[in-house]
Amino acid sequence: MASAAEQMAANMSWGAFGKATELRARILFTLGLLCVYRLGTYIPVPGIDGGALRDFMEQAATGIGGILNMFTGGAISRMGIFALGIMPYISASIIVQLMTAMVPQLEQLKKEGEQGRKKINQYTRYGTVLLATFQAYGLAVSLEAGGLVTDPGLFFRSACVITLVGGTMFLMWLGEQITQRGIGNGISLIIFVGIIAEVPAALAQFFASGRSGAISPAVIIGVILMVIAVIAFVVFMERSLRKIHIQYPRRQVGMKVYDGGSSHLPIKVNPAGVIPAIFASSLLLLPTTLATFSGGQSGPVMSTILAYFGPGQPLYLLFFGGMIVFFTYFYTANVAFKSEDVAENLKNQNGFIPGIRPGKRTEEYLDYVVARILVLGSAYLTAVCLLPEVIRAQFAIPFYFGGTSVLIVVSVTMDTIQQVQSHMLAHQYEGLIEKSQLRGKKRGKGARKAPAKGGNRR
């Protein structure tokens, strides 16, 4: 039988959505800031030769240029002020989270509550500035080497670095505002909008290649079916859980005795989410991003790296898959699901796994279960990320379709819908509470009036 919350969620309608004024305001606020982000992708960095950049990006659109465009919402093809996107902030966040799990001082800072969290966020911002500065300077030098600058020199490099770093920091601020005052995770929504914005143009180019005969109709139909199948598979795997039975003994609080109960500890098949894929992609894109704008003037070491680790190459696929597996285990064990903390919390709540002694044995059992689950979870992430790469390289599809982008789009969509449902559910609960309070006031007034009427009769 469905619970009360599930029944209320099933009864949600557009009428209930219209009455949720706070939710509507949050959604409008989020859409407004996302429009600001999209407008910023069309504001160019000063000193860029627009014609040379367009010609260059048309040649690079089927390769690494397409990958970068998918993650920056087309800003890098226009060399807009948001050309670096939000990736420096994501990379800095992941690095700080991993360091928090490994450095005792940062781990202690994390346990200090709100003040510790603010300090860690401050370190993340510092790391974002450093990473963005490094990437912006490399991009400025590469643009000069590729002949895409009208007036190369120190002034252009300084202006380019300041503009790109400022754009990244502004995007970080936008994401934080969306998270606090809007709906959904702001950083994830910025990436989501950037990917979605480039899909129509990529599909138009894809179908145009089919009309010109460059791609057979069978390949077009196969790609469309594969995209649908991958999306359905990602939704299924992201909702998959491994439930561990938890038992609570009978306990006495004061003079009351509470009966023992049972619940479940849900463990996702993929606890790390899209973090391993994003981190692996960002590491692989770093050398190729610089080489893309170098105009073929890269050195022998960079040329060798690109020859063996270019998109679609066997070593690229092997290294990409290996990093996804590594970061899935590493991020889960140190950030997403720390079995030591879970076992300690269960022990403090007097909960235990049947047949497993609380404490160290519970921690070892959780490690064993999570390690087995991650075999399936890491294989799922690797397959989703590598399958489009292989198909794109084999069939020479003229637009970038990546598993990482599919993972981000599906995960962000599911998370945003869940938050919208939570806000609507809270609004319905507030309405029920207000109605019950009004009924209580009416009954109280009626109860006070009744004795007065009786006294008049006497």
Short mmCIF file of C-alpha atoms in Angstrom, two decimals:
data_model
loop_
_atom_site.label_atom_id
_atom_site.label_comp_id
_atom_site.label_asym_id
_atom_site.label_seq_id
_atom_site.Cartn_x
_atom_site.Cartn_y
_atom_site.Cartn_z
CA MET A 1 0.00 0.00 0.00
CA ALA A 2 1.34 3.46 -0.96
CA SER A 3 2.36 5.83 1.78
CA ALA A 4 0.69 9.20 2.34
CA ALA A 5 3.62 11.01 0.71
CA GLU A 6 3.44 8.78 -2.36
CA GLN A 7 -0.31 9.35 -2.65
CA MET A 8 0.16 13.12 -2.42
CA ALA A 9 2.93 12.99 -5.03
CA ALA A 10 0.64 11.01 -7.36
CA ASN A 11 -2.12 13.62 -6.95
CA MET A 12 0.13 16.52 -8.04
CA SER A 13 -1.26 18.44 -11.01
CA TRP A 14 -0.81 21.70 -12.88
CA GLY A 15 -3.40 23.25 -10.60
CA ALA A 16 -1.27 22.44 -7.56
CA PHE A 17 1.76 23.79 -9.40
CA GLY A 18 -0.05 27.06 -10.08
CA LYS A 19 -0.81 27.51 -6.38
CA ALA A 20 2.82 26.96 -5.35
CA THR A 21 3.89 30.60 -5.72
CA GLU A 22 7.28 30.13 -4.06
CA LEU A 23 8.15 27.25 -6.39
CA ARG A 24 7.07 29.29 -9.41
CA ALA A 25 9.24 32.20 -8.27
CA ARG A 26 12.22 29.87 -7.83
CA ILE A 27 11.78 28.42 -11.32
CA LEU A 28 11.51 31.89 -12.90
CA PHE A 29 14.61 33.03 -11.00
CA THR A 30 16.52 29.97 -12.24
CA LEU A 31 15.43 30.50 -15.85
CA GLY A 32 16.44 34.17 -15.66
CA LEU A 33 19.98 33.41 -14.50
CA LEU A 34 20.35 30.65 -17.09
CA CYS A 35 19.35 33.18 -19.78
CA VAL A 36 22.10 35.48 -18.47
CA TYR A 37 24.56 32.60 -18.87
CA ARG A 38 23.44 31.95 -22.44
CA LEU A 39 23.80 35.63 -23.34
CA GLY A 40 27.33 35.64 -21.93
CA THR A 41 28.41 32.90 -24.33
CA TYR A 42 27.86 35.34 -27.23
CA ILE A 43 30.04 38.15 -25.79
CA PRO A 44 33.50 37.66 -27.38
CA VAL A 45 36.88 37.99 -25.72
CA PRO A 46 38.58 41.22 -26.93
CA GLY A 47 41.25 40.83 -29.60
CA ILE A 48 39.92 37.70 -31.36
CA ASP A 49 39.86 37.48 -35.15
CA GLY A 50 36.24 36.37 -35.68
CA GLY A 51 36.62 35.22 -39.30
CA ALA A 52 39.72 33.11 -38.63
CA LEU A 53 38.09 31.61 -35.54
CA ARG A 54 34.95 30.59 -37.49
CA ASP A 55 37.01 28.94 -40.23
CA PHE A 56 39.12 27.11 -37.68
CA MET A 57 36.14 25.86 -35.62
CA GLU A 58 34.40 24.57 -38.76
CA GLN A 59 37.39 22.31 -39.37
CA ALA A 60 37.64 21.24 -35.72
CA ALA A 61 33.90 20.77 -35.13
CA THR A 62 33.99 17.02 -35.73
CA GLY A 63 36.88 16.43 -33.35
CA ILE A 64 37.94 17.89 -30.06
CA GLY A 65 36.20 21.17 -30.94
CA GLY A 66 32.84 19.40 -30.78
CA ILE A 67 33.67 18.00 -27.35
CA LEU A 68 34.61 21.41 -26.00
CA ASN A 69 31.52 22.99 -27.50
CA MET A 70 29.27 20.45 -25.78
CA PHE A 71 30.72 21.34 -22.36
CA THR A 72 30.87 25.13 -22.82
CA GLY A 73 27.54 25.65 -24.55
CA GLY A 74 29.20 26.86 -27.78
CA ALA A 75 31.16 29.58 -25.95
CA ILE A 76 34.53 28.25 -27.07
CA SER A 77 33.52 28.19 -30.74
CA ARG A 78 32.71 31.90 -30.45
CA MET A 79 35.52 32.44 -27.89
CA GLY A 80 33.07 34.09 -25.52
CA ILE A 81 33.80 35.34 -22.04
CA PHE A 82 32.51 32.00 -20.68
CA ALA A 83 34.83 29.94 -22.92
CA LEU A 84 36.34 28.09 -19.95
CA GLY A 85 32.86 27.25 -18.69
CA ILE A 86 32.40 25.95 -15.17
CA MET A 87 34.90 23.10 -15.53
CA PRO A 88 37.70 24.81 -13.47
CA TYR A 89 35.29 25.08 -10.52
CA ILE A 90 34.23 21.43 -10.88
CA SER A 91 37.84 20.27 -11.05
CA ALA A 92 38.74 22.39 -8.00
CA SER A 93 35.73 21.03 -6.10
CA ILE A 94 36.69 17.44 -6.81
CA ILE A 95 40.32 18.06 -5.85
CA VAL A 96 39.32 19.72 -2.56
CA GLN A 97 36.88 16.90 -1.76
CA LEU A 98 39.55 14.29 -2.38
CA MET A 99 42.07 16.23 -0.28
CA THR A 100 39.46 16.56 2.49
CA ALA A 101 39.22 12.77 2.60
CA MET A 102 43.02 12.33 2.71
CA VAL A 103 44.30 15.31 4.77
CA PRO A 104 43.37 15.06 8.49
CA GLN A 105 43.30 18.85 8.97
CA LEU A 106 40.76 19.32 6.18
CA GLU A 107 38.74 16.35 7.41
CA GLN A 108 38.57 17.90 10.86
CA LEU A 109 37.55 21.19 9.27
CA LYS A 110 34.69 19.41 7.51
CA LYS A 111 33.36 18.16 10.85
CA GLU A 112 33.18 21.67 12.33
CA GLY A 113 29.79 22.36 10.76
CA GLU A 114 28.84 25.55 8.95
CA GLN A 115 32.08 27.41 9.66
CA GLY A 116 34.17 24.52 8.41
CA ARG A 117 32.05 24.23 5.27
CA LYS A 118 32.53 27.93 4.52
CA LYS A 119 36.29 27.53 4.91
CA ILE A 120 36.35 24.58 2.52
CA ASN A 121 34.26 26.55 0.00
CA GLN A 122 36.79 29.36 0.27
CA TYR A 123 39.63 26.94 -0.54
CA THR A 124 37.59 25.70 -3.50
CA ARG A 125 37.28 29.24 -4.85
CA TYR A 126 41.03 29.78 -4.51
CA GLY A 127 41.63 26.55 -6.41
CA THR A 128 39.17 27.66 -9.09
CA VAL A 129 41.10 30.90 -9.62
CA LEU A 130 44.41 29.03 -9.93
CA LEU A 131 43.07 26.43 -12.37
CA ALA A 132 41.20 29.01 -14.44
CA THR A 133 44.28 31.25 -14.62
CA PHE A 134 46.45 28.37 -15.79
CA GLN A 135 43.92 27.26 -18.43
CA ALA A 136 43.21 30.83 -19.60
CA TYR A 137 46.91 31.60 -20.09
CA GLY A 138 47.44 28.35 -22.00
CA LEU A 139 44.43 29.15 -24.17
CA ALA A 140 45.68 32.69 -24.86
CA VAL A 141 49.11 31.40 -25.91
CA SER A 142 47.49 28.75 -28.10
CA LEU A 143 45.25 31.33 -29.78
CA GLU A 144 48.29 33.43 -30.62
CA ALA A 145 50.14 30.41 -32.00
CA GLY A 146 47.13 29.50 -34.14
CA GLY A 147 46.93 32.95 -35.73
CA LEU A 148 43.47 33.66 -34.32
CA VAL A 149 44.39 37.00 -32.69
CA THR A 150 44.31 40.43 -34.33
CA ASP A 151 47.04 41.98 -32.16
CA PRO A 152 49.09 39.34 -30.28
CA GLY A 153 51.24 40.33 -27.38
CA LEU A 154 51.32 40.81 -23.62
CA PHE A 155 48.26 43.07 -23.63
CA PHE A 156 46.13 40.43 -25.36
CA ARG A 157 47.32 37.69 -23.01
CA SER A 158 46.54 39.79 -19.95
CA ALA A 159 43.11 40.82 -21.26
CA CYS A 160 42.28 37.24 -22.25
CA VAL A 161 43.30 35.80 -18.86
CA ILE A 162 41.39 38.47 -16.90
CA THR A 163 38.28 38.08 -19.06
CA LEU A 164 38.18 34.28 -19.00
CA VAL A 165 38.94 33.99 -15.27
CA GLY A 166 36.32 36.63 -14.52
CA GLY A 167 33.79 34.76 -16.66
CA THR A 168 34.43 31.51 -14.79
CA MET A 169 34.10 33.20 -11.39
CA PHE A 170 30.86 34.88 -12.52
CA LEU A 171 29.50 31.49 -13.59
CA MET A 172 30.46 30.08 -10.20
CA TRP A 173 28.50 32.91 -8.54
CA LEU A 174 25.52 32.27 -10.82
CA GLY A 175 25.55 28.59 -9.88
CA GLU A 176 25.62 29.38 -6.17
CA GLN A 177 22.70 31.81 -6.54
CA ILE A 178 20.64 29.21 -8.41
CA THR A 179 21.34 26.61 -5.73
CA GLN A 180 20.37 28.96 -2.88
CA ARG A 181 17.45 30.89 -4.37
CA GLY A 182 16.38 28.82 -7.36
CA ILE A 183 15.59 25.20 -8.07
CA GLY A 184 18.10 22.40 -8.60
CA ASN A 185 21.89 22.37 -8.39
CA GLY A 186 23.15 25.54 -10.07
CA ILE A 187 26.50 24.23 -11.28
CA SER A 188 24.92 21.11 -12.76
CA LEU A 189 22.18 23.15 -14.45
CA ILE A 190 24.77 25.41 -16.11
CA ILE A 191 26.48 22.36 -17.63
CA PHE A 192 23.08 20.91 -18.52
CA VAL A 193 21.98 24.06 -20.37
CA GLY A 194 25.31 24.26 -22.18
CA ILE A 195 24.93 20.71 -23.48
CA ILE A 196 21.26 21.05 -24.40
CA ALA A 197 21.85 24.36 -26.23
CA GLU A 198 24.22 22.69 -28.71
CA VAL A 199 22.03 19.65 -29.40
CA PRO A 200 19.72 21.26 -32.05
CA ALA A 201 22.64 22.53 -34.15
CA ALA A 202 24.43 19.19 -33.85
CA LEU A 203 21.30 17.28 -34.89
CA ALA A 204 20.77 19.61 -37.85
CA GLN A 205 24.33 19.00 -39.01
CA PHE A 206 23.88 15.26 -38.48
CA PHE A 207 20.70 15.10 -40.58
CA ALA A 208 22.25 17.36 -43.24
CA SER A 209 25.05 14.83 -43.61
CA GLY A 210 22.40 12.15 -44.07
CA ARG A 211 20.66 14.16 -46.82
CA SER A 212 23.95 14.72 -48.63
CA GLY A 213 24.71 11.00 -48.59
CA ALA A 214 27.73 11.19 -46.28
CA ILE A 215 25.91 8.98 -43.77
CA SER A 216 23.54 6.17 -44.66
CA PRO A 217 19.95 6.18 -43.34
CA ALA A 218 20.65 2.92 -41.50
CA VAL A 219 23.40 4.63 -39.48
CA ILE A 220 21.10 7.58 -38.65
CA ILE A 221 18.33 5.27 -37.43
CA GLY A 222 20.85 3.17 -35.49
CA VAL A 223 22.30 6.24 -33.75
CA ILE A 224 18.83 7.50 -32.77
CA LEU A 225 17.88 4.08 -31.37
CA MET A 226 21.20 3.88 -29.52
CA VAL A 227 20.64 7.30 -27.92
CA ILE A 228 17.18 6.26 -26.71
CA ALA A 229 18.53 2.94 -25.39
CA VAL A 230 21.44 4.64 -23.60
CA ILE A 231 19.11 7.18 -21.94
CA ALA A 232 16.76 4.41 -20.77
CA PHE A 233 19.73 2.39 -19.48
CA VAL A 234 21.15 5.39 -17.59
CA VAL A 235 17.77 6.11 -15.96
CA PHE A 236 17.45 2.47 -14.91
CA MET A 237 20.95 2.28 -13.45
CA GLU A 238 20.74 5.64 -11.66
CA ARG A 239 17.57 4.49 -9.89
CA SER A 240 18.98 1.06 -8.98
CA LEU A 241 19.64 0.43 -5.30
CA ARG A 242 21.08 -2.29 -3.11
CA LYS A 243 19.09 -2.31 0.14
CA ILE A 244 20.77 -3.60 3.30
CA HIS A 245 18.39 -4.64 6.07
CA ILE A 246 18.87 -2.69 9.32
CA GLN A 247 17.34 -3.83 12.62
CA TYR A 248 16.70 -1.64 15.67
CA PRO A 249 16.21 -3.31 19.10
CA ARG A 250 13.53 -2.47 21.64
CA ARG A 251 14.60 0.53 23.71
CA GLN A 252 13.35 2.46 26.72
CA VAL A 253 13.31 6.25 26.87
CA GLY A 254 12.27 7.47 30.31
CA MET A 255 9.10 5.62 31.28
CA LYS A 256 8.21 4.68 27.70
CA VAL A 257 9.27 1.48 25.95
CA TYR A 258 9.57 1.63 22.17
CA ASP A 259 9.28 -1.57 20.15
CA GLY A 260 12.11 -2.56 17.86
CA GLY A 261 11.82 -1.70 14.18
CA SER A 262 13.56 -2.34 10.90
CA SER A 263 14.53 -0.27 7.91
CA HIS A 264 16.84 -0.41 4.92
CA LEU A 265 20.15 1.25 4.13
CA PRO A 266 20.00 2.12 0.40
CA ILE A 267 23.24 1.99 -1.56
CA LYS A 268 23.18 3.18 -5.14
CA VAL A 269 24.76 1.04 -7.81
CA ASN A 270 26.65 4.18 -8.81
CA PRO A 271 27.23 6.21 -5.61
CA ALA A 272 29.78 8.49 -7.28
CA GLY A 273 27.33 9.83 -9.88
CA VAL A 274 28.89 11.54 -12.90
CA ILE A 275 31.95 12.78 -10.97
CA PRO A 276 34.34 10.05 -12.26
CA ALA A 277 33.33 10.68 -15.88
CA ILE A 278 33.64 14.46 -15.53
CA PHE A 279 37.03 14.27 -13.82
CA ALA A 280 38.38 11.76 -16.36
CA SER A 281 37.10 13.91 -19.25
CA SER A 282 38.64 17.09 -17.84
CA LEU A 283 42.03 15.41 -17.47
CA LEU A 284 41.93 14.06 -21.02
CA LEU A 285 40.76 17.37 -22.49
CA LEU A 286 43.57 19.42 -20.93
CA PRO A 287 46.40 18.60 -23.41
CA THR A 288 44.10 18.36 -26.43
CA THR A 289 42.50 21.73 -25.64
CA LEU A 290 45.87 23.45 -25.82
CA ALA A 291 46.90 21.53 -28.91
CA THR A 292 43.66 22.36 -30.72
CA PHE A 293 44.47 26.09 -30.80
CA SER A 294 48.20 25.72 -31.41
CA GLY A 295 47.75 25.72 -35.20
CA GLY A 296 49.77 22.55 -35.69
CA GLN A 297 52.83 24.06 -34.01
CA SER A 298 52.90 21.65 -31.07
CA GLY A 299 56.19 20.08 -30.14
CA PRO A 300 57.24 16.48 -30.71
CA VAL A 301 56.16 15.37 -27.24
CA MET A 302 52.68 16.87 -27.63
CA SER A 303 52.39 15.44 -31.14
CA THR A 304 53.23 11.97 -29.84
CA ILE A 305 50.69 12.29 -27.02
CA LEU A 306 47.97 13.39 -29.44
CA ALA A 307 48.82 10.60 -31.86
CA TYR A 308 48.26 7.92 -29.23
CA PHE A 309 45.78 9.64 -26.90
CA GLY A 310 43.57 11.47 -29.39
CA PRO A 311 39.79 10.92 -29.24
CA GLY A 312 38.89 7.49 -30.59
CA GLN A 313 42.41 6.06 -30.31
CA PRO A 314 42.82 2.70 -28.49
CA LEU A 315 45.10 4.13 -25.78
CA TYR A 316 42.69 7.04 -25.29
CA LEU A 317 39.79 4.64 -24.75
CA LEU A 318 41.87 2.42 -22.46
CA PHE A 319 43.12 5.33 -20.38
CA PHE A 320 39.64 6.90 -20.24
CA GLY A 321 38.07 3.65 -19.06
CA GLY A 322 40.81 3.03 -16.50
CA MET A 323 40.46 6.51 -15.00
CA ILE A 324 36.68 6.13 -14.77
CA VAL A 325 37.06 2.85 -12.84
CA PHE A 326 39.76 4.31 -10.59
CA PHE A 327 37.83 7.49 -9.74
CA THR A 328 34.62 5.53 -9.19
CA TYR A 329 36.24 3.43 -6.45
CA PHE A 330 38.35 6.26 -5.06
CA TYR A 331 35.58 8.88 -4.93
CA THR A 332 33.05 6.44 -3.49
CA ALA A 333 35.36 5.20 -0.75
CA ASN A 334 36.62 8.64 0.28
CA VAL A 335 33.67 10.99 -0.37
CA ALA A 336 30.38 9.50 -1.57
CA PHE A 337 30.04 6.54 0.81
CA LYS A 338 32.44 6.34 3.76
CA SER A 339 31.68 2.99 5.36
CA GLU A 340 33.46 3.98 8.58
CA ASP A 341 31.10 6.91 9.14
CA VAL A 342 28.02 4.86 8.18
CA ALA A 343 28.97 2.09 10.59
CA GLU A 344 29.60 4.62 13.37
CA ASN A 345 26.22 6.28 12.79
CA LEU A 346 24.44 2.93 12.90
CA LYS A 347 26.17 2.07 16.15
CA ASN A 348 25.21 5.42 17.71
CA GLN A 349 21.58 4.85 16.69
CA ASN A 350 21.61 1.30 18.14
CA GLY A 351 21.04 -0.11 14.66
CA PHE A 352 22.73 -3.24 13.37
CA ILE A 353 22.78 -5.52 10.37
CA PRO A 354 21.35 -8.94 11.30
CA GLY A 355 24.19 -11.41 11.77
CA ILE A 356 26.87 -8.68 11.73
CA ARG A 357 28.41 -7.28 14.90
CA PRO A 358 28.25 -3.45 15.17
CA GLY A 359 31.42 -1.47 14.76
CA LYS A 360 34.43 -2.77 12.86
CA ARG A 361 32.66 -5.86 11.51
CA THR A 362 29.85 -3.71 10.11
CA GLU A 363 32.40 -1.45 8.43
CA GLU A 364 34.14 -4.45 6.85
CA TYR A 365 30.80 -5.84 5.66
CA LEU A 366 29.83 -2.50 4.09
CA ASP A 367 33.22 -2.29 2.36
CA TYR A 368 32.67 -5.78 0.98
CA VAL A 369 29.17 -4.97 -0.30
CA VAL A 370 30.16 -1.62 -1.82
CA ALA A 371 33.22 -3.12 -3.54
CA ARG A 372 31.02 -5.75 -5.21
CA ILE A 373 28.39 -3.17 -6.21
CA LEU A 374 31.02 -0.91 -7.73
CA VAL A 375 32.08 -3.67 -10.10
CA LEU A 376 28.73 -3.21 -11.79
CA GLY A 377 28.64 0.56 -11.24
CA SER A 378 32.09 1.25 -12.71
CA ALA A 379 31.39 -1.11 -15.64
CA TYR A 380 28.14 0.76 -16.31
CA LEU A 381 29.88 4.16 -16.28
CA THR A 382 32.69 2.92 -18.50
CA ALA A 383 30.31 1.35 -21.03
CA VAL A 384 28.12 4.46 -21.26
CA CYS A 385 31.13 6.75 -21.72
CA LEU A 386 33.10 4.59 -24.17
CA LEU A 387 30.32 3.20 -26.39
CA PRO A 388 29.54 6.56 -28.09
CA GLU A 389 33.27 7.19 -28.54
CA VAL A 390 33.73 3.89 -30.36
CA ILE A 391 30.64 4.32 -32.53
CA ARG A 392 31.56 7.91 -33.41
CA ALA A 393 35.07 6.86 -34.45
CA GLN A 394 33.92 3.79 -36.45
CA PHE A 395 31.07 5.45 -38.36
CA ALA A 396 32.64 8.94 -38.63
CA ILE A 397 29.58 10.67 -37.18
CA PRO A 398 30.07 14.43 -37.80
CA PHE A 399 28.95 15.62 -34.37
CA TYR A 400 30.04 14.77 -30.88
CA PHE A 401 27.76 12.50 -28.92
CA GLY A 402 29.33 11.51 -25.63
CA GLY A 403 28.27 9.28 -22.79
CA THR A 404 29.43 11.87 -20.26
CA SER A 405 26.99 14.43 -21.67
CA VAL A 406 24.15 11.87 -21.58
CA LEU A 407 24.97 11.04 -17.96
CA ILE A 408 24.96 14.72 -17.00
CA VAL A 409 21.70 15.49 -18.82
CA VAL A 410 19.83 12.49 -17.39
CA SER A 411 21.17 12.92 -13.83
CA VAL A 412 20.47 16.66 -13.70
CA THR A 413 16.97 16.17 -15.13
CA MET A 414 16.12 13.50 -12.55
CA ASP A 415 17.54 15.57 -9.68
CA THR A 416 15.69 18.73 -10.75
CA ILE A 417 12.37 16.90 -11.15
CA GLN A 418 12.84 15.36 -7.71
CA GLN A 419 13.44 18.80 -6.17
CA VAL A 420 10.35 20.22 -7.89
CA GLN A 421 8.28 17.35 -6.51
CA SER A 422 9.73 17.94 -3.04
CA HIS A 423 8.77 21.63 -3.15
CA MET A 424 5.25 20.79 -4.34
CA LEU A 425 4.92 18.13 -1.65
CA ALA A 426 6.03 20.62 1.02
CA HIS A 427 3.51 23.13 -0.34
CA GLN A 428 0.72 20.55 -0.07
CA TYR A 429 1.70 19.71 3.49
CA GLU A 430 1.69 23.41 4.38
CA GLY A 431 -1.82 23.70 2.89
CA LEU A 432 -3.04 20.76 4.96
CA ILE A 433 -1.54 22.24 8.13
CA GLU A 434 -3.17 25.61 7.48
CA LYS A 435 -6.56 23.94 6.88
CA SER A 436 -6.26 21.93 10.10
CA GLN A 437 -5.38 25.08 12.04
CA LEU A 438 -8.39 26.92 10.60
CA ARG A 439 -10.69 24.03 11.50
CA GLY A 440 -9.27 23.99 15.01
CA LYS A 441 -9.96 27.71 15.41
CA LYS A 442 -13.55 27.30 14.19
CA ARG A 443 -14.16 24.41 16.57
CA GLY A 444 -12.70 26.42 19.45
CA LYS A 445 -15.02 29.32 18.74
CA GLY A 446 -18.03 26.97 18.56
CA ALA A 447 -17.09 25.32 21.85
CA ARG A 448 -16.91 28.69 23.59
CA LYS A 449 -20.27 29.86 22.25
CA ALA A 450 -22.22 26.72 23.25
CA PRO A 451 -22.23 27.30 27.07
CA ALA A 452 -23.41 30.89 26.54
CA LYS A 453 -26.44 29.70 24.62
CA GLY A 454 -27.24 27.17 27.31
CA GLY A 455 -27.07 29.87 30.02
CA ASN A 456 -29.57 32.02 28.16
CA ARG A 457 -32.06 29.14 28.10
CA ARG A 458 -31.83 28.79 31.84
#
